[in-house]
Amino acid sequence: MIEHNGFIDKLTEVAMQSILYEAACFPSLGLVSPVSSGSHDDMDFFTFLDSTVVLAKYLSKFAEEGSKEYTPREIFCKLRPIGMECEKEMFKKTKGVNTHKGMIFVIGLIQSATAYVLTNKMEFENIKNVIVEMTKGVSNAELEIEQKQDSHINLSHGQKVYKKYGLKGIRGEAEKGFPIVFEGALRHFERKSHLPMNDRLVDTLIYIMKYADDTTILHRHDMETLKYVKQEAIKIIDLGGVESETGKLEIEKLTRCFELKRISPGGSADLLAATVLIWLIKNEFFRKE
């Protein structure tokens, strides 16, 4: 076991790595990448780099809170002001552009839950359970809006989507312990270890898109668009994904289509970063000798 200060530093390192890996892969299916701004006209790859630099000190703080003598629920309450301050600094750095708001929530939870598990000398499998404990009831507390409320003033994107479609998005996924990541995407990513890292990332992104109720898509578009995205992901997977020439061509074609239609699977991107982070954590701290 790495000593306390060492694992805080290492957790911060792998969190930064996962955020950068997500932004670096391409073709990126409407997301920002080093070769394209994707479906966005308010940000590019350098906007993401600027934002990621700001996140560094907060990633460390998330891990530090998880290593203290709190219950998982108490840790979650301690994370809130840190996350809000992190968002504030992000918006300041990007001049108001939302590059990482969802990412802050996801990575912050994983950082603190992992620190809790390491501090208490628990097993890798407990990370998921700790996240469930931390986030119990968060959807009810943050998403449920009285049906008589007609105005969308001051509602977050997630709240608007919940009010319209009844989907809990990333908060609901967190309450369940990120099953798309732990029970699906992580295994998919590990199975693709023979591929170059860029291809592993793109293929795993498509796998996640098949399952994720992506509220970024719903906020910018509608349920029909989300269904279309899932169907296209299934088609690419059935073609062999990045491991077939037909699959590669379809990925490039769909990327152009998403850019034209302004479709950006931002929620899936957050879960891709989460998958990479969990994979790095598993190999760094829980590798069986």
Short mmCIF file of C-alpha atoms in Angstrom, two decimals:
data_model
loop_
_atom_site.label_atom_id
_atom_site.label_comp_id
_atom_site.label_asym_id
_atom_site.label_seq_id
_atom_site.Cartn_x
_atom_site.Cartn_y
_atom_site.Cartn_z
CA MET A 1 0.00 0.00 0.00
CA ILE A 2 1.34 3.43 -0.94
CA GLU A 3 1.59 5.69 2.13
CA HIS A 4 -1.05 8.41 2.58
CA ASN A 5 0.69 11.37 0.90
CA GLY A 6 1.83 9.08 -1.88
CA PHE A 7 -1.63 7.81 -2.75
CA ILE A 8 -3.12 11.32 -2.72
CA ASP A 9 -0.49 12.44 -5.21
CA LYS A 10 -0.90 9.30 -7.31
CA LEU A 11 -4.71 9.62 -7.35
CA THR A 12 -4.35 13.20 -8.56
CA GLU A 13 -1.95 12.06 -11.27
CA VAL A 14 -4.20 9.31 -12.64
CA ALA A 15 -7.26 11.59 -12.51
CA MET A 16 -5.46 14.16 -14.64
CA GLN A 17 -4.35 11.39 -16.97
CA SER A 18 -7.91 10.12 -17.44
CA ILE A 19 -9.30 13.59 -18.19
CA LEU A 20 -6.58 14.25 -20.77
CA TYR A 21 -6.97 10.83 -22.38
CA GLU A 22 -10.68 11.43 -22.93
CA ALA A 23 -10.05 14.76 -24.64
CA ALA A 24 -7.16 13.42 -26.73
CA CYS A 25 -8.84 10.55 -28.60
CA PHE A 26 -10.27 10.81 -32.12
CA PRO A 27 -12.38 10.42 -34.24
CA SER A 28 -14.41 11.79 -31.35
CA LEU A 29 -18.03 11.61 -32.59
CA GLY A 30 -18.89 15.26 -32.04
CA LEU A 31 -16.67 15.79 -29.00
CA VAL A 32 -13.71 18.14 -28.87
CA SER A 33 -10.41 16.50 -29.84
CA PRO A 34 -6.91 17.61 -30.92
CA VAL A 35 -8.03 17.59 -34.56
CA SER A 36 -11.51 19.08 -34.28
CA SER A 37 -13.81 21.24 -32.17
CA GLY A 38 -16.47 18.64 -32.88
CA SER A 39 -20.01 19.93 -32.52
CA HIS A 40 -18.88 22.99 -30.57
CA ASP A 41 -18.19 26.53 -31.71
CA ASP A 42 -17.41 27.89 -28.22
CA MET A 43 -14.45 25.65 -27.35
CA ASP A 44 -11.52 23.72 -28.79
CA PHE A 45 -8.82 21.36 -27.55
CA PHE A 46 -6.86 24.20 -25.97
CA THR A 47 -9.94 25.28 -24.01
CA PHE A 48 -9.96 21.77 -22.55
CA LEU A 49 -6.26 21.94 -21.71
CA ASP A 50 -6.75 25.30 -19.98
CA SER A 51 -9.64 23.91 -17.97
CA THR A 52 -7.81 20.71 -17.02
CA VAL A 53 -4.89 22.67 -15.57
CA VAL A 54 -7.31 24.48 -13.25
CA LEU A 55 -8.81 21.18 -12.05
CA ALA A 56 -5.51 19.78 -10.74
CA LYS A 57 -5.53 21.23 -7.21
CA TYR A 58 -9.19 20.32 -6.73
CA LEU A 59 -8.61 16.71 -7.78
CA SER A 60 -6.16 16.51 -4.90
CA LYS A 61 -8.70 18.03 -2.50
CA PHE A 62 -11.34 15.47 -3.48
CA ALA A 63 -8.92 12.66 -2.62
CA GLU A 64 -7.90 14.32 0.64
CA GLU A 65 -11.52 14.53 1.83
CA GLY A 66 -11.98 10.83 1.15
CA SER A 67 -8.96 9.98 3.29
CA LYS A 68 -10.31 11.69 6.42
CA GLU A 69 -12.28 10.03 9.21
CA TYR A 70 -15.72 10.66 7.75
CA THR A 71 -18.54 8.34 6.71
CA PRO A 72 -19.17 8.12 2.94
CA ARG A 73 -22.24 10.33 3.33
CA GLU A 74 -20.25 12.93 5.27
CA ILE A 75 -17.57 12.86 2.58
CA PHE A 76 -20.17 13.64 -0.08
CA CYS A 77 -21.34 16.69 1.87
CA LYS A 78 -17.72 17.86 2.19
CA LEU A 79 -17.23 17.53 -1.58
CA ARG A 80 -20.00 19.97 -2.47
CA PRO A 81 -18.23 23.25 -1.66
CA ILE A 82 -15.02 21.96 -3.26
CA GLY A 83 -16.89 21.04 -6.43
CA MET A 84 -18.64 24.41 -6.55
CA GLU A 85 -15.34 26.25 -6.15
CA CYS A 86 -13.80 24.06 -8.85
CA GLU A 87 -16.66 24.90 -11.24
CA LYS A 88 -16.24 28.60 -10.49
CA GLU A 89 -12.53 28.45 -11.33
CA MET A 90 -13.24 26.42 -14.47
CA PHE A 91 -15.71 29.02 -15.76
CA LYS A 92 -13.28 31.80 -14.93
CA LYS A 93 -10.48 30.11 -16.88
CA THR A 94 -12.67 29.28 -19.90
CA LYS A 95 -14.49 32.63 -19.90
CA GLY A 96 -17.85 31.02 -19.17
CA VAL A 97 -17.57 27.85 -21.26
CA ASN A 98 -18.66 24.60 -19.59
CA THR A 99 -15.87 22.17 -20.39
CA HIS A 100 -15.84 19.92 -17.34
CA LYS A 101 -18.85 20.45 -15.06
CA GLY A 102 -20.09 16.86 -15.33
CA MET A 103 -16.53 15.58 -15.24
CA ILE A 104 -15.90 17.35 -11.92
CA PHE A 105 -18.85 15.52 -10.36
CA VAL A 106 -17.85 12.10 -11.71
CA ILE A 107 -14.11 12.27 -11.11
CA GLY A 108 -14.57 13.92 -7.71
CA LEU A 109 -16.75 11.02 -6.54
CA ILE A 110 -14.32 8.39 -7.77
CA GLN A 111 -11.32 10.19 -6.26
CA SER A 112 -12.87 10.49 -2.82
CA ALA A 113 -14.38 6.99 -2.82
CA THR A 114 -11.03 5.48 -3.79
CA ALA A 115 -9.22 7.45 -1.09
CA TYR A 116 -11.75 6.16 1.45
CA VAL A 117 -11.20 2.57 0.30
CA LEU A 118 -7.41 2.90 0.41
CA THR A 119 -7.44 4.57 3.82
CA ASN A 120 -9.62 1.82 5.25
CA LYS A 121 -7.63 -0.95 3.54
CA MET A 122 -10.60 -2.24 1.59
CA GLU A 123 -10.73 -4.02 -1.77
CA PHE A 124 -11.16 -2.59 -5.28
CA GLU A 125 -14.75 -3.86 -5.46
CA ASN A 126 -15.66 -1.62 -2.52
CA ILE A 127 -15.16 1.59 -4.55
CA LYS A 128 -18.50 1.05 -6.28
CA ASN A 129 -20.25 0.38 -2.96
CA VAL A 130 -18.79 3.49 -1.34
CA ILE A 131 -20.02 5.63 -4.25
CA VAL A 132 -23.51 4.19 -3.74
CA GLU A 133 -23.36 5.08 -0.04
CA MET A 134 -22.06 8.57 -0.78
CA THR A 135 -24.75 9.46 -3.29
CA LYS A 136 -27.82 7.80 -1.77
CA GLY A 137 -30.82 10.06 -2.39
CA VAL A 138 -28.91 12.66 -4.42
CA SER A 139 -31.40 12.47 -7.30
CA ASN A 140 -34.35 13.19 -5.03
CA ALA A 141 -32.49 16.01 -3.33
CA GLU A 142 -31.17 17.73 -6.45
CA LEU A 143 -33.37 16.76 -9.39
CA GLU A 144 -36.97 16.47 -8.29
CA ILE A 145 -38.82 19.65 -9.14
CA GLU A 146 -42.42 20.25 -8.08
CA GLN A 147 -44.62 19.52 -11.05
CA LYS A 148 -46.47 22.81 -10.61
CA GLN A 149 -43.25 24.71 -11.30
CA ASP A 150 -43.47 25.84 -14.92
CA SER A 151 -40.46 28.10 -15.12
CA HIS A 152 -37.04 26.76 -16.14
CA ILE A 153 -35.29 29.73 -14.56
CA ASN A 154 -32.21 28.67 -12.57
CA LEU A 155 -32.64 24.98 -13.39
CA SER A 156 -29.50 23.06 -14.31
CA HIS A 157 -29.35 21.09 -17.57
CA GLY A 158 -29.84 17.89 -15.58
CA GLN A 159 -32.90 19.30 -13.79
CA LYS A 160 -34.47 20.40 -17.07
CA VAL A 161 -33.93 16.95 -18.59
CA TYR A 162 -35.33 15.25 -15.50
CA LYS A 163 -38.40 17.46 -15.54
CA LYS A 164 -39.02 16.77 -19.23
CA TYR A 165 -38.05 13.09 -19.55
CA GLY A 166 -37.83 11.70 -16.01
CA LEU A 167 -34.23 10.56 -16.57
CA LYS A 168 -31.77 11.05 -13.71
CA GLY A 169 -28.66 11.24 -15.88
CA ILE A 170 -25.24 11.17 -14.25
CA ARG A 171 -26.69 11.56 -10.74
CA GLY A 172 -28.81 8.46 -11.19
CA GLU A 173 -25.84 6.60 -12.60
CA ALA A 174 -23.78 7.63 -9.56
CA GLU A 175 -26.50 6.44 -7.16
CA LYS A 176 -26.21 2.99 -8.73
CA GLY A 177 -22.41 3.03 -8.46
CA PHE A 178 -21.70 3.76 -12.15
CA PRO A 179 -22.71 0.29 -13.45
CA ILE A 180 -22.05 1.31 -17.05
CA VAL A 181 -18.42 1.82 -16.02
CA PHE A 182 -17.80 -0.95 -13.48
CA GLU A 183 -19.90 -3.68 -15.08
CA GLY A 184 -19.48 -2.84 -18.75
CA ALA A 185 -17.08 -0.22 -20.06
CA LEU A 186 -14.17 -1.25 -17.82
CA ARG A 187 -14.38 -4.84 -19.04
CA HIS A 188 -14.67 -3.67 -22.64
CA PHE A 189 -11.63 -1.41 -22.23
CA GLU A 190 -9.61 -4.24 -20.68
CA ARG A 191 -10.60 -6.63 -23.48
CA LYS A 192 -9.20 -4.15 -26.01
CA SER A 193 -5.71 -4.08 -24.45
CA HIS A 194 -4.18 -5.30 -27.72
CA LEU A 195 -5.19 -2.05 -29.45
CA PRO A 196 -3.31 1.27 -29.47
CA MET A 197 -4.59 3.51 -26.68
CA ASN A 198 -6.39 5.91 -29.04
CA ASP A 199 -8.36 3.05 -30.60
CA ARG A 200 -9.19 1.56 -27.19
CA LEU A 201 -10.61 4.91 -26.10
CA VAL A 202 -12.70 5.45 -29.23
CA ASP A 203 -14.05 1.90 -29.15
CA THR A 204 -14.95 2.21 -25.47
CA LEU A 205 -16.64 5.57 -26.07
CA ILE A 206 -18.89 3.90 -28.65
CA TYR A 207 -19.63 1.07 -26.21
CA ILE A 208 -20.71 3.63 -23.58
CA MET A 209 -22.85 5.52 -26.10
CA LYS A 210 -24.82 2.32 -26.67
CA TYR A 211 -26.01 2.34 -23.05
CA ALA A 212 -25.83 5.87 -21.65
CA ASP A 213 -28.95 8.02 -21.26
CA ASP A 214 -26.83 11.00 -22.21
CA THR A 215 -28.43 14.14 -20.80
CA THR A 216 -26.05 16.35 -22.80
CA ILE A 217 -27.70 15.03 -25.95
CA LEU A 218 -31.18 15.39 -24.46
CA HIS A 219 -30.50 18.95 -23.35
CA ARG A 220 -29.33 20.02 -26.80
CA HIS A 221 -31.75 17.83 -28.78
CA ASP A 222 -34.48 15.32 -27.88
CA MET A 223 -35.28 11.68 -27.12
CA GLU A 224 -35.35 10.73 -30.80
CA THR A 225 -31.79 11.99 -31.17
CA LEU A 226 -30.66 9.96 -28.15
CA LYS A 227 -32.28 6.84 -29.64
CA TYR A 228 -30.54 7.56 -32.94
CA VAL A 229 -27.16 7.86 -31.19
CA LYS A 230 -27.66 4.53 -29.41
CA GLN A 231 -28.73 2.80 -32.62
CA GLU A 232 -25.67 4.10 -34.47
CA ALA A 233 -23.40 2.92 -31.65
CA ILE A 234 -24.95 -0.55 -31.82
CA LYS A 235 -24.44 -0.61 -35.60
CA ILE A 236 -20.75 0.29 -35.28
CA ILE A 237 -20.20 -2.34 -32.59
CA ASP A 238 -21.89 -4.96 -34.79
CA LEU A 239 -19.54 -3.97 -37.64
CA GLY A 240 -16.53 -4.68 -35.41
CA GLY A 241 -15.84 -1.18 -34.15
CA VAL A 242 -12.33 0.16 -34.66
CA GLU A 243 -11.07 -3.35 -35.43
CA SER A 244 -12.76 -3.50 -38.83
CA GLU A 245 -12.29 -1.26 -41.84
CA THR A 246 -16.05 -0.98 -42.24
CA GLY A 247 -16.36 0.01 -38.59
CA LYS A 248 -13.67 2.66 -38.91
CA LEU A 249 -15.34 4.16 -41.97
CA GLU A 250 -18.66 4.22 -40.15
CA ILE A 251 -17.07 5.98 -37.16
CA GLU A 252 -15.62 8.67 -39.42
CA LYS A 253 -18.93 9.04 -41.24
CA LEU A 254 -20.86 9.31 -37.97
CA THR A 255 -18.38 11.86 -36.61
CA ARG A 256 -19.04 14.11 -39.61
CA CYS A 257 -22.78 13.58 -39.21
CA PHE A 258 -22.70 14.47 -35.50
CA GLU A 259 -20.72 17.62 -36.23
CA LEU A 260 -23.25 18.73 -38.84
CA LYS A 261 -26.18 17.98 -36.53
CA ARG A 262 -24.39 19.49 -33.50
CA ILE A 263 -24.64 16.24 -31.54
CA SER A 264 -22.15 15.94 -28.69
CA PRO A 265 -22.23 12.89 -26.36
CA GLY A 266 -20.79 14.78 -23.40
CA GLY A 267 -22.25 12.47 -20.77
CA SER A 268 -20.63 9.49 -22.47
CA ALA A 269 -17.34 11.39 -22.52
CA ASP A 270 -17.51 11.81 -18.74
CA LEU A 271 -18.10 8.07 -18.35
CA LEU A 272 -15.16 7.34 -20.67
CA ALA A 273 -12.87 9.39 -18.42
CA ALA A 274 -14.35 7.54 -15.43
CA THR A 275 -13.58 4.21 -17.11
CA VAL A 276 -9.97 5.17 -17.73
CA LEU A 277 -9.62 6.44 -14.16
CA ILE A 278 -11.03 3.23 -12.65
CA TRP A 279 -8.72 1.19 -14.88
CA LEU A 280 -5.69 3.22 -13.79
CA ILE A 281 -6.72 2.97 -10.12
CA LYS A 282 -7.19 -0.79 -10.40
CA ASN A 283 -3.75 -1.27 -11.91
CA GLU A 284 -1.96 1.24 -9.68
CA PHE A 285 -3.38 0.28 -6.29
CA PHE A 286 -5.06 -3.12 -6.56
CA ARG A 287 -2.96 -5.12 -9.00
CA LYS A 288 -2.55 -8.70 -7.83
CA GLU A 289 1.08 -9.76 -7.68
#
